[in-house]
PDB file of C-alpha atoms and ligand atoms in Angstrom:
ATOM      1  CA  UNK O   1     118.125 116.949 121.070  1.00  0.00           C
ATOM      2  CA  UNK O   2     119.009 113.771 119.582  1.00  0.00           C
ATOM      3  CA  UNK O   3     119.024 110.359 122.139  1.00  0.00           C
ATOM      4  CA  UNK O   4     121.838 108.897 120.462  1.00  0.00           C
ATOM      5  CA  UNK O   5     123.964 108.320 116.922  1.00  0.00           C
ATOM      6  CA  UNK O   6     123.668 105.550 114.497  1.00  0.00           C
ATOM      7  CA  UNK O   7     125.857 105.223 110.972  1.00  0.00           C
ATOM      8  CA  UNK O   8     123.281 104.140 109.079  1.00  0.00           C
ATOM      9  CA  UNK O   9     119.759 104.025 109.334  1.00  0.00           C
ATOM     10  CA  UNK O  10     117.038 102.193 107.413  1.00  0.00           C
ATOM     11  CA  UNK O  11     114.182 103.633 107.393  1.00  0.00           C
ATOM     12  CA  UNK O  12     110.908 101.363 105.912  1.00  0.00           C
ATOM     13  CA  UNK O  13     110.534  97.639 107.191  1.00  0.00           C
ATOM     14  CA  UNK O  14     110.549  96.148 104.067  1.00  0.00           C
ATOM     15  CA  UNK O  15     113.059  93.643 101.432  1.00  0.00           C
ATOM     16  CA  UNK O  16     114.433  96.870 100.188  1.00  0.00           C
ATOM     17  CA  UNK O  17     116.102  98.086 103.837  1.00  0.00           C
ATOM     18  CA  UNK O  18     116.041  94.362 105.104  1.00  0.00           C
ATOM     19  CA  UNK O  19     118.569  93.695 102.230  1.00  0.00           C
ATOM     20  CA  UNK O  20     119.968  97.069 102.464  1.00  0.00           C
ATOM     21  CA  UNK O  21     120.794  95.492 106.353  1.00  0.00           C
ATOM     22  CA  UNK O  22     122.383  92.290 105.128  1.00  0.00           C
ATOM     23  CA  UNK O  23     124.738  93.819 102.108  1.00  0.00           C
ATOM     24  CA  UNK O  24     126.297  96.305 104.893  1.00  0.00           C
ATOM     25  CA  UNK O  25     127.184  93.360 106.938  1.00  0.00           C
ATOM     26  CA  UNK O  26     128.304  90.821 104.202  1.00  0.00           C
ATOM     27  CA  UNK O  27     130.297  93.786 102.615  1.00  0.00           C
ATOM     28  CA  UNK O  28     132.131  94.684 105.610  1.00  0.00           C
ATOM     29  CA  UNK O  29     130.218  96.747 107.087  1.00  0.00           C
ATOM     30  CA  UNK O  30     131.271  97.721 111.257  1.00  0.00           C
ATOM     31  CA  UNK O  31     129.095 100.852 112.336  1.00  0.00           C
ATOM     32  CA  UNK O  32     125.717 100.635 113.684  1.00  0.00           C
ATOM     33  CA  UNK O  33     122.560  99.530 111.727  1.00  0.00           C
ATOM     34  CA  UNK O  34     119.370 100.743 112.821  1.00  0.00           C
ATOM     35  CA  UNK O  35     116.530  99.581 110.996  1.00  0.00           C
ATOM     36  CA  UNK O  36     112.810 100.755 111.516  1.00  0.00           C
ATOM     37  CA  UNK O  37     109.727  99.980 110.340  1.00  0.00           C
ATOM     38  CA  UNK O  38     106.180 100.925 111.507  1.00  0.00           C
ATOM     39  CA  UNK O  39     104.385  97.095 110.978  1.00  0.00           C
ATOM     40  CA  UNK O  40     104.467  94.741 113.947  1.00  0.00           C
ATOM     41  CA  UNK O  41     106.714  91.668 111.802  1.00  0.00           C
ATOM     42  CA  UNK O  42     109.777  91.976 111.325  1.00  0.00           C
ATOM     43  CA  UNK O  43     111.185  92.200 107.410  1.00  0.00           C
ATOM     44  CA  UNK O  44     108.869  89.535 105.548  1.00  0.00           C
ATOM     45  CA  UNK O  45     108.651  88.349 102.055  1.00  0.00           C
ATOM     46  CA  UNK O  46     105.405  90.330 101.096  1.00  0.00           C
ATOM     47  CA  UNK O  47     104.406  88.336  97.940  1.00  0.00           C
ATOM     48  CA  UNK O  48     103.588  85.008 100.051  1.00  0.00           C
ATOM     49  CA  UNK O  49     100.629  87.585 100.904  1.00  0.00           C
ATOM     50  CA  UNK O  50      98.702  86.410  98.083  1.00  0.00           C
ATOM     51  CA  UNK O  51     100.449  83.055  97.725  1.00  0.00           C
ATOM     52  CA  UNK O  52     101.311  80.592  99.938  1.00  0.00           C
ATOM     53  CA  UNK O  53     100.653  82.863 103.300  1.00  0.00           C
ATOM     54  CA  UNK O  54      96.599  83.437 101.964  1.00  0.00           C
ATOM     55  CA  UNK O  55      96.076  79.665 101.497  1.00  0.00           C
ATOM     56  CA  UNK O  56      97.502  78.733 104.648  1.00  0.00           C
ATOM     57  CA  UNK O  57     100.603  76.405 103.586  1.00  0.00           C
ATOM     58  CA  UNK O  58     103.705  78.626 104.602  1.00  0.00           C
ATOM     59  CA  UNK O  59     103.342  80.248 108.813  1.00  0.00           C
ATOM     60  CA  UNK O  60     103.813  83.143 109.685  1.00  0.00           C
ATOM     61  CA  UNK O  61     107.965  82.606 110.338  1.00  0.00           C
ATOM     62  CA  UNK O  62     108.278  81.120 106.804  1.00  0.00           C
ATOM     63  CA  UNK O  63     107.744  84.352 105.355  1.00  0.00           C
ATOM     64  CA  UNK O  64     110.554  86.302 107.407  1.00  0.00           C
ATOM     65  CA  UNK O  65     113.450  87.511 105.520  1.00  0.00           C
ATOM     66  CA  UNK O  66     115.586  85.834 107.891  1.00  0.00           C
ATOM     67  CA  UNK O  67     114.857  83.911 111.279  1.00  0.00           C
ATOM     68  CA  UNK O  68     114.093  85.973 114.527  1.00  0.00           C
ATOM     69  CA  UNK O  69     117.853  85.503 115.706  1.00  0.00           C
ATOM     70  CA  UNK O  70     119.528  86.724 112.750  1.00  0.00           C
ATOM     71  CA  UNK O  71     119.606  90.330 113.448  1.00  0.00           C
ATOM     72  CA  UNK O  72     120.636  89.963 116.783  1.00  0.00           C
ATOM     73  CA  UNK O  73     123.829  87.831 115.277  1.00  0.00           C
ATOM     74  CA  UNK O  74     124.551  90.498 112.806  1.00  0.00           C
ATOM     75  CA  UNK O  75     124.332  93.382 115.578  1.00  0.00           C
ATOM     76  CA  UNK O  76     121.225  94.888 113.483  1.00  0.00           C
ATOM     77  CA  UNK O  77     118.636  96.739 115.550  1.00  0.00           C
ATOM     78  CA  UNK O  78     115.401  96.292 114.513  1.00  0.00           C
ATOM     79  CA  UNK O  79     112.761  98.399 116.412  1.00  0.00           C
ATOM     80  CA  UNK O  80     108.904  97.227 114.553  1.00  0.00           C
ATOM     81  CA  UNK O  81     105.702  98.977 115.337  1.00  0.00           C
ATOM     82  CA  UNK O  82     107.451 101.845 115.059  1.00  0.00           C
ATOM     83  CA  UNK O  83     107.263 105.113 112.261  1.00  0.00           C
ATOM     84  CA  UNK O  84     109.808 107.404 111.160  1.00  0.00           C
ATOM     85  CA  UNK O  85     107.332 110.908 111.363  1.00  0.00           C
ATOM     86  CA  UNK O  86     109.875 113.450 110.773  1.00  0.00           C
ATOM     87  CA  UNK O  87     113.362 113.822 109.004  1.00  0.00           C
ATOM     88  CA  UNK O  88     115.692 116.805 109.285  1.00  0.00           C
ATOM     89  CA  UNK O  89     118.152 116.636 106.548  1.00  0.00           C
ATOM     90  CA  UNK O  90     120.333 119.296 106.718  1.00  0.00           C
ATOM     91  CA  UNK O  91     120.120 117.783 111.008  1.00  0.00           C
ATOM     92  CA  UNK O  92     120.494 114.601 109.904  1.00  0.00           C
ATOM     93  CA  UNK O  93     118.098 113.814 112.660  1.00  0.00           C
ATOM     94  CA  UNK O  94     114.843 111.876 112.039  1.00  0.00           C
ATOM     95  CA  UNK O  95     112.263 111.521 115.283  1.00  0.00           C
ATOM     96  CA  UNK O  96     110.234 108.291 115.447  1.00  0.00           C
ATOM     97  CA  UNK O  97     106.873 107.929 116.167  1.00  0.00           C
ATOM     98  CA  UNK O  98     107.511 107.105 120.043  1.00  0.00           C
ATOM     99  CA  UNK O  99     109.384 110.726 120.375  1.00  0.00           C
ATOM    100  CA  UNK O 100     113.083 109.491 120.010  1.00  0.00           C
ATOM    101  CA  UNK O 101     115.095 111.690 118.171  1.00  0.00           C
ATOM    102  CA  UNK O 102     117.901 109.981 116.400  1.00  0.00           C
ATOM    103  CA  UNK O 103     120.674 111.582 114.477  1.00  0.00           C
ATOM    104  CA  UNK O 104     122.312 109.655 111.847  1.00  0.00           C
ATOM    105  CA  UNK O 105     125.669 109.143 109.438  1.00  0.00           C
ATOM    106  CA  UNK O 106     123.533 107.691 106.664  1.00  0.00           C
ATOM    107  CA  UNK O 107     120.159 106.687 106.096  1.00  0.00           C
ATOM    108  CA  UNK O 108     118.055 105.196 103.348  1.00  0.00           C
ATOM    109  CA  UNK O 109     114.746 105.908 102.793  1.00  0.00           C
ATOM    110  CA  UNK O 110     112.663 102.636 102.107  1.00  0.00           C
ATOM    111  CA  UNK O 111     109.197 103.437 102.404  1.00  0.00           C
ATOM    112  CA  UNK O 112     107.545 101.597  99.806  1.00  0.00           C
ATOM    113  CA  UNK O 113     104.420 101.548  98.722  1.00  0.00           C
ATOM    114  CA  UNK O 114     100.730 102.300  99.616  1.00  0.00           C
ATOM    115  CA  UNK O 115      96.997 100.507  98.437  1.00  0.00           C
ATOM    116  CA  UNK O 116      95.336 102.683  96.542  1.00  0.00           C
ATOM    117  CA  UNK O 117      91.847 103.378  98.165  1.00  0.00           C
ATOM    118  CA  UNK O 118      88.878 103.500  96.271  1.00  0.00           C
ATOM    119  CA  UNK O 119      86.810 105.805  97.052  1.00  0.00           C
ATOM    120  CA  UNK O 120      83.025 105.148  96.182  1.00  0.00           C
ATOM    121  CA  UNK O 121      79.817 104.874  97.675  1.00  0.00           C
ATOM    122  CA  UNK O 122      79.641 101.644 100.193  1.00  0.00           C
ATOM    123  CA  UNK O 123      83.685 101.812 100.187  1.00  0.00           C
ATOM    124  CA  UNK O 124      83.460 101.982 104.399  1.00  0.00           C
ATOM    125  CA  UNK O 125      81.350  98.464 104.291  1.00  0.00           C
ATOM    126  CA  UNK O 126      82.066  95.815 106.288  1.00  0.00           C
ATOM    127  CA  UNK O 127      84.523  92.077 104.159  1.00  0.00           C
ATOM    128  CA  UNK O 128      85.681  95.016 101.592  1.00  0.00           C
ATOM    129  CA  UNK O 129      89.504  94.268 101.985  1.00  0.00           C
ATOM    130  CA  UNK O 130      93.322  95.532 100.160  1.00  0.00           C
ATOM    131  CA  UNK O 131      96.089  93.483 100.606  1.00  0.00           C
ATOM    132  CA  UNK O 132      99.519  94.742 101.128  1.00  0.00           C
ATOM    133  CA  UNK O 133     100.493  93.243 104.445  1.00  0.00           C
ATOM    134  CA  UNK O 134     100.530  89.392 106.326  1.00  0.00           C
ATOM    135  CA  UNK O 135      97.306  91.405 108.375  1.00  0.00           C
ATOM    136  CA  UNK O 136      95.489  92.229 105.783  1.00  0.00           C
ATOM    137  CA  UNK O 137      96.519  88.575 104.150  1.00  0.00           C
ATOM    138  CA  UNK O 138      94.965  86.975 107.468  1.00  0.00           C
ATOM    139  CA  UNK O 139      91.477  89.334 107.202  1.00  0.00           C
ATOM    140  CA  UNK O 140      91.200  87.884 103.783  1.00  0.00           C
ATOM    141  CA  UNK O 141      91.334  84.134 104.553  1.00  0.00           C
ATOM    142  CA  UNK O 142      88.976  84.597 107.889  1.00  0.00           C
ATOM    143  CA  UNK O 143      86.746  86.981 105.602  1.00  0.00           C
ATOM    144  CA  UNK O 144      86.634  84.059 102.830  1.00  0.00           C
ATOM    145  CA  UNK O 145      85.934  81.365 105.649  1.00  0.00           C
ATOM    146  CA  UNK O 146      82.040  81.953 105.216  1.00  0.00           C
ATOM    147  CA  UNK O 147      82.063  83.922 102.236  1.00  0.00           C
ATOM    148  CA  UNK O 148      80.618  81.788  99.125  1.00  0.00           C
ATOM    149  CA  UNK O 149      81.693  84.160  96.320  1.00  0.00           C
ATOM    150  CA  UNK O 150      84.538  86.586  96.728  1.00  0.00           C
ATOM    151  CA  UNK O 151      84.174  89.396  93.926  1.00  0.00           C
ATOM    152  CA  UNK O 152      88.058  90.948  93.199  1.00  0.00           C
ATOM    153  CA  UNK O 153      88.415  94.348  91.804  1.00  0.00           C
ATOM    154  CA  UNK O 154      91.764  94.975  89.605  1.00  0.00           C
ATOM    155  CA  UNK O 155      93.600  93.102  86.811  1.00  0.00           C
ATOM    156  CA  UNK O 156      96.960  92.881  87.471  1.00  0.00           C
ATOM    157  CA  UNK O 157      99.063  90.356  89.429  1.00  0.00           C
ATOM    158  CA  UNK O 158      97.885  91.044  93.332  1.00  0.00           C
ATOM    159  CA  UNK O 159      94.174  90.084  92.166  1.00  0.00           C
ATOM    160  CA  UNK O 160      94.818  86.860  89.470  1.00  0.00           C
ATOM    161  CA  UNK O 161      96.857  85.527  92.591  1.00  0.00           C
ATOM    162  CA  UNK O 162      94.176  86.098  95.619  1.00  0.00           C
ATOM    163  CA  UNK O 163      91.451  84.676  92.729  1.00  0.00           C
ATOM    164  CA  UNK O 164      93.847  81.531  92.032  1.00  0.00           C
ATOM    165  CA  UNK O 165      94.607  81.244  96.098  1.00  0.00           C
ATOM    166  CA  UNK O 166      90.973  81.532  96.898  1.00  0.00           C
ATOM    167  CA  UNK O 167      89.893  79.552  94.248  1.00  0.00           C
ATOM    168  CA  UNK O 168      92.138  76.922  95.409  1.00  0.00           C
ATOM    169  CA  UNK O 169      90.675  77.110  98.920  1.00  0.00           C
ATOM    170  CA  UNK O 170      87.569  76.473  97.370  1.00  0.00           C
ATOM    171  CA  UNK O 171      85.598  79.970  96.963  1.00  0.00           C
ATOM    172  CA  UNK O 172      84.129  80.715  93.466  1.00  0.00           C
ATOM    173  CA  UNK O 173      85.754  84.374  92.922  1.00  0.00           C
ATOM    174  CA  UNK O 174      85.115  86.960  89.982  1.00  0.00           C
ATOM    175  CA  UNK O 175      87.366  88.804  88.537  1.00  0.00           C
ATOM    176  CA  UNK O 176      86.453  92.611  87.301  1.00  0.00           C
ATOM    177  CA  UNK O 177      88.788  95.181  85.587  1.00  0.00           C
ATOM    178  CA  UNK O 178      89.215  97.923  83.445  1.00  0.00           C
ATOM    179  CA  UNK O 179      91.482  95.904  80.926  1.00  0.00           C
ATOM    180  CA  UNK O 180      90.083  93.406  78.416  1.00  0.00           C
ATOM    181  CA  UNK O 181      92.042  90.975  79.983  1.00  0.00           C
ATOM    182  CA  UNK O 182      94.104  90.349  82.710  1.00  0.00           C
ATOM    183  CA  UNK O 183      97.910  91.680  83.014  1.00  0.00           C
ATOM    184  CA  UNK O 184      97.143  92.708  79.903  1.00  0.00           C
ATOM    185  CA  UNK O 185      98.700  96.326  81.041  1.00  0.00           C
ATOM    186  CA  UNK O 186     101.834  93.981  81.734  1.00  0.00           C
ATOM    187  CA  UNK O 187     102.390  91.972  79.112  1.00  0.00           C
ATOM    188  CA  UNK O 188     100.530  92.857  75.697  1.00  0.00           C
ATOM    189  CA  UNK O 189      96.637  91.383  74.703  1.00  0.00           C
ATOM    190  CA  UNK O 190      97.912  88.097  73.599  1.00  0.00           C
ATOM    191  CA  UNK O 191      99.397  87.177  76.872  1.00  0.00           C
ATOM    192  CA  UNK O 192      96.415  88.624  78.624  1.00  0.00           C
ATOM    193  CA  UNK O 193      94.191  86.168  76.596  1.00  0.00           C
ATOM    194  CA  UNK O 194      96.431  83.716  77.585  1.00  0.00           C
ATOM    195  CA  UNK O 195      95.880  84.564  81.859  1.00  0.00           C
ATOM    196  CA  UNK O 196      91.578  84.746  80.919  1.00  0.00           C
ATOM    197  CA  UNK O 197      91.954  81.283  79.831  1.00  0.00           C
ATOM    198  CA  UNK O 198      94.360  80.035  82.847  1.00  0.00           C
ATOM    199  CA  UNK O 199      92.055  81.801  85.392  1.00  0.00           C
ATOM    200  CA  UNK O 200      88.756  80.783  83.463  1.00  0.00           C
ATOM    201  CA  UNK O 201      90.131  76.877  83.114  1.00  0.00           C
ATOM    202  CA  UNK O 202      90.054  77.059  87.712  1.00  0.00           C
ATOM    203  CA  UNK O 203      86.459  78.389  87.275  1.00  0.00           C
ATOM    204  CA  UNK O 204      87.698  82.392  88.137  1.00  0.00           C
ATOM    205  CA  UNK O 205      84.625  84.748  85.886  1.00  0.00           C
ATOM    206  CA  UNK O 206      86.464  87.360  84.762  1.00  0.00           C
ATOM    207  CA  UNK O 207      84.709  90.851  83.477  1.00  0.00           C
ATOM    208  CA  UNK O 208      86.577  92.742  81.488  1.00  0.00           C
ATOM    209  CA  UNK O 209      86.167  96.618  80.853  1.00  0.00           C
ATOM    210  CA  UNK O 210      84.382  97.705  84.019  1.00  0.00           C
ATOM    211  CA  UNK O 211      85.136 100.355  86.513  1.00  0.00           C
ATOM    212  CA  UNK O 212      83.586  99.694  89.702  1.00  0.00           C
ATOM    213  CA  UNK O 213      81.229 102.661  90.723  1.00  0.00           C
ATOM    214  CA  UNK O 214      79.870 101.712  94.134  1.00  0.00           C
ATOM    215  CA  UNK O 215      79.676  98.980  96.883  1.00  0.00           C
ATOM    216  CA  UNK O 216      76.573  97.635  97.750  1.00  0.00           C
ATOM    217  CA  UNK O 217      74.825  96.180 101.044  1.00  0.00           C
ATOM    218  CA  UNK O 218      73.907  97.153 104.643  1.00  0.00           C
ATOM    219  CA  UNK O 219      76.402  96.574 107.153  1.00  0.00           C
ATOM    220  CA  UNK O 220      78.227  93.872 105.049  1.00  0.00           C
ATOM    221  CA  UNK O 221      79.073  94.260 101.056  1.00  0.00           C
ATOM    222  CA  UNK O 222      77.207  92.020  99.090  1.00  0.00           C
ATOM    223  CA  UNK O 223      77.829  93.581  95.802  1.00  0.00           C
ATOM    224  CA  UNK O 224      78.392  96.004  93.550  1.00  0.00           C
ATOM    225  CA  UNK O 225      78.420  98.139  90.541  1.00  0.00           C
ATOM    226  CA  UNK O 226      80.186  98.696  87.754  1.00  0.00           C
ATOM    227  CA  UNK O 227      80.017 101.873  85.588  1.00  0.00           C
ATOM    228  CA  UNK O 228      81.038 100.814  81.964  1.00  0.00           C
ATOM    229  CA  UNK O 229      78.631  97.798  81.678  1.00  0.00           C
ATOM    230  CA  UNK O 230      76.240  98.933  84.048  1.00  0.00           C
ATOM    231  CA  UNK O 231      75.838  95.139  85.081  1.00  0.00           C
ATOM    232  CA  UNK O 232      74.716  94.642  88.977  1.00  0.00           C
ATOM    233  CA  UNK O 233      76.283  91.961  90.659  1.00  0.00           C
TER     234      UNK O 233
HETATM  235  C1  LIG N 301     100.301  90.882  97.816  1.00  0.00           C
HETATM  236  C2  LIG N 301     101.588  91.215  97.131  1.00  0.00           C
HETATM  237  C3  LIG N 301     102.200  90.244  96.330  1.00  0.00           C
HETATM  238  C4  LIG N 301     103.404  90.547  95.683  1.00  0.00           C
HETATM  239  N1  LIG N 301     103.980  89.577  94.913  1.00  0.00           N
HETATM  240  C5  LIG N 301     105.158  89.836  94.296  1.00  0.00           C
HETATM  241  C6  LIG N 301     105.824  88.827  93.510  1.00  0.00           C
HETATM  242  O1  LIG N 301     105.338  87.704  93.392  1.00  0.00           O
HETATM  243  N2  LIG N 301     107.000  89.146  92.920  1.00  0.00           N
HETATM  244  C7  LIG N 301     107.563  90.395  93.063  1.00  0.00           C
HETATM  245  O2  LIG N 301     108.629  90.645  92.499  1.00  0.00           O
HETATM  246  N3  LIG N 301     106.951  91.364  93.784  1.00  0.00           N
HETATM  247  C8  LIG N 301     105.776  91.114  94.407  1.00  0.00           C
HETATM  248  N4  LIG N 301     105.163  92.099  95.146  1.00  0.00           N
HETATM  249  C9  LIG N 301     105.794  93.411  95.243  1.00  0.00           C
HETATM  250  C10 LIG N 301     106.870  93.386  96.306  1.00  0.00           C
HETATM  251  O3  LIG N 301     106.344  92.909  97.507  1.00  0.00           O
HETATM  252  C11 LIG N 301     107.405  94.809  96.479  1.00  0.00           C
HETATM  253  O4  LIG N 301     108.061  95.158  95.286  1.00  0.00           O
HETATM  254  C12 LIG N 301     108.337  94.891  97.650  1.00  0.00           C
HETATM  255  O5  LIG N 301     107.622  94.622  98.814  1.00  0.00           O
HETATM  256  C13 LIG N 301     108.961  96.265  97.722  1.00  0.00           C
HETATM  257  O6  LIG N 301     109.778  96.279  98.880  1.00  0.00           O
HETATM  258  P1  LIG N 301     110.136  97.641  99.582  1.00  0.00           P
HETATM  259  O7  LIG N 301     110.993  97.297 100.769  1.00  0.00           O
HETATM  260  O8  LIG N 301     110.679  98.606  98.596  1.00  0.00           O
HETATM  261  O9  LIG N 301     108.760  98.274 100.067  1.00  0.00           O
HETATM  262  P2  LIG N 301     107.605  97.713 101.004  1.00  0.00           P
HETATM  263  O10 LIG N 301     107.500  96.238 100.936  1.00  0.00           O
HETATM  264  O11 LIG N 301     106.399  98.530 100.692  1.00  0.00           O
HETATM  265  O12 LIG N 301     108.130  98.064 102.457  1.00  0.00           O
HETATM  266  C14 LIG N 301     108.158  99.373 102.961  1.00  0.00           C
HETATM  267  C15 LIG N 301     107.952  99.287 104.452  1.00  0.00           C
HETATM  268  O13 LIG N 301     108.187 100.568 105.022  1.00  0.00           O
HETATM  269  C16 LIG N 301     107.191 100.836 105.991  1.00  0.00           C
HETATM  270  N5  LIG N 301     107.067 102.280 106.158  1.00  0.00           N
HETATM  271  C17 LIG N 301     106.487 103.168 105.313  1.00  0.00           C
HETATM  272  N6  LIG N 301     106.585 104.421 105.810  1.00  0.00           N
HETATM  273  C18 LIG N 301     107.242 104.299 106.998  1.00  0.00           C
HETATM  274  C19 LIG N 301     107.655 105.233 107.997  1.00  0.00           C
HETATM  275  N7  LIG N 301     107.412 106.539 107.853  1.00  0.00           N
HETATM  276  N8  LIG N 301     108.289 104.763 109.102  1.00  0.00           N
HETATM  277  C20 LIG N 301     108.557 103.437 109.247  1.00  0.00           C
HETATM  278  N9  LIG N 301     108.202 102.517 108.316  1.00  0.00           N
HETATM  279  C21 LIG N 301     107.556 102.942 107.219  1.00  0.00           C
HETATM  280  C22 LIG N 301     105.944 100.193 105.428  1.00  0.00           C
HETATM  281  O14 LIG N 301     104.981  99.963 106.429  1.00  0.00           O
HETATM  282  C23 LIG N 301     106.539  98.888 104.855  1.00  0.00           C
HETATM  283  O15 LIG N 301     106.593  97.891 105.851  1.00  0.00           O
HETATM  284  C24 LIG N 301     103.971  91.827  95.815  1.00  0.00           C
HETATM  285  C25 LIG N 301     103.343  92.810  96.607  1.00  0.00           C
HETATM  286  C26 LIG N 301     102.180  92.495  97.269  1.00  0.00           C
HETATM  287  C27 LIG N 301     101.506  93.553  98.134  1.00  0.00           C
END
């Protein structure tokens, strides 16, 4: 049986259902607004992840979608470190991951999105991180504090940031892909030729056209290597 009613209910702690919070209250809107989310911060911008967050010049509270004492002040409850594990539609009822059932007018489903894994040989070593979240932001930079070359695997926007934040903290990072260039999915080849030369004028190596087969090392990764070109590094 359901522990109580809400109107509308937001499921995902993200900018989608963080905004979805905010337009309900500027337009007007009275009933209840539960939001819930499963990471520990409340609603944060998540591209300062692999901007200003990584390098160290924006806190923690800088990259909140709105300071601690806003959702108090616009009667939103926001209950982090917490998962939605089940939803009943035709119940309207959804039951969170600390057993409350909670039945609900309206809800939006926010969820997001989820790092793709790869899954290779060495892929469980130890200083192999994703980034999607301020945690995984904050393993990077301690990770990087005693690394002397950071190798990044992908060619689209998440990596050319962390290897033009890391370079800027003073790590000599490689860049390898499957494209020819970088966000050359994105944009076209000419554009991509034009992101090689921005990342190659900071020092970033970038190696175009492989697919990274395994991870290398003992405990720790300390390499790798990639199927097209077959080069170790
Ligand atoms: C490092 C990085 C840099 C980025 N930089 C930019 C940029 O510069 N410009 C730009 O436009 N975009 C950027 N993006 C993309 C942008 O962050 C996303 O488009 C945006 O976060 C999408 O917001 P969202 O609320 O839809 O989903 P998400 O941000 O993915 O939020 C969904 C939330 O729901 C939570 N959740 C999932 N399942 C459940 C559940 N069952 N119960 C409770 N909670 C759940 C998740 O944990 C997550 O907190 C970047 C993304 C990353 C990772």
């Amino acid at each position: 049986m359901p522990t109580r009613k809400v109107d509308y209910l937001l499921i995902g702690g993200g900018l989608a259902s963080a905004n979805c919070a905010r337009w309900l209250r500027e337009e007007g809107a009275e009933g209840d607004v539960l939001l819930i989310g499963r990471e520990p911060d409340p609603p944060y911008n998540r591209p300062e992840c692999s901007k200003g967050y990584l390098r160290g010049e924006e806190s923690r509270e800088d990259t909140y979608f709105r300071p601690n004492d806003f959702w108090d002040q616009q009667s939103i409850e926001l209950l982090t470190r917490t998962s939605v594990t089940a939803l009943d539609l035709q119940g309207r009822t959804v039951t969170l991951s600390n057993k409350e059932e909670i039945e609900f007018e309206q809800a939006l489903i926010a969820t997001g999105a989820n790092v793709r894994r790869l899954n290779v040989d060495g892929c469980q070593l130890d200083q192999i991180h994703y980034l999607r979240a301020l945690g995984n932001a904050d393993a990077i930079r301690a990770g990087a504090q005693d690394a002397e070359e950071v190798v990044l695997i992908g060619g689209s926007f998440i990596a050319c940031e962390v290897a033009a934040s890391l370079t800027a903290l003073g790590k000599s990072c490689t860049l390898a892909a499957l494209e020819q260039a970088p966000l050359e999915l994105s944009f076209g080849a000419s554009v991509g030729r034009f992101f090689k030369e921005q990342l190659e004028s900071i020092g970033v190596m970038f190696h175009p056209g492989e697919a990274l087969e395994r991870f290398e090392g003992e405990e720790r990764v300390r390499g790798g290597h990639a199927e097209r070109a077959g080069a170790r590094r």
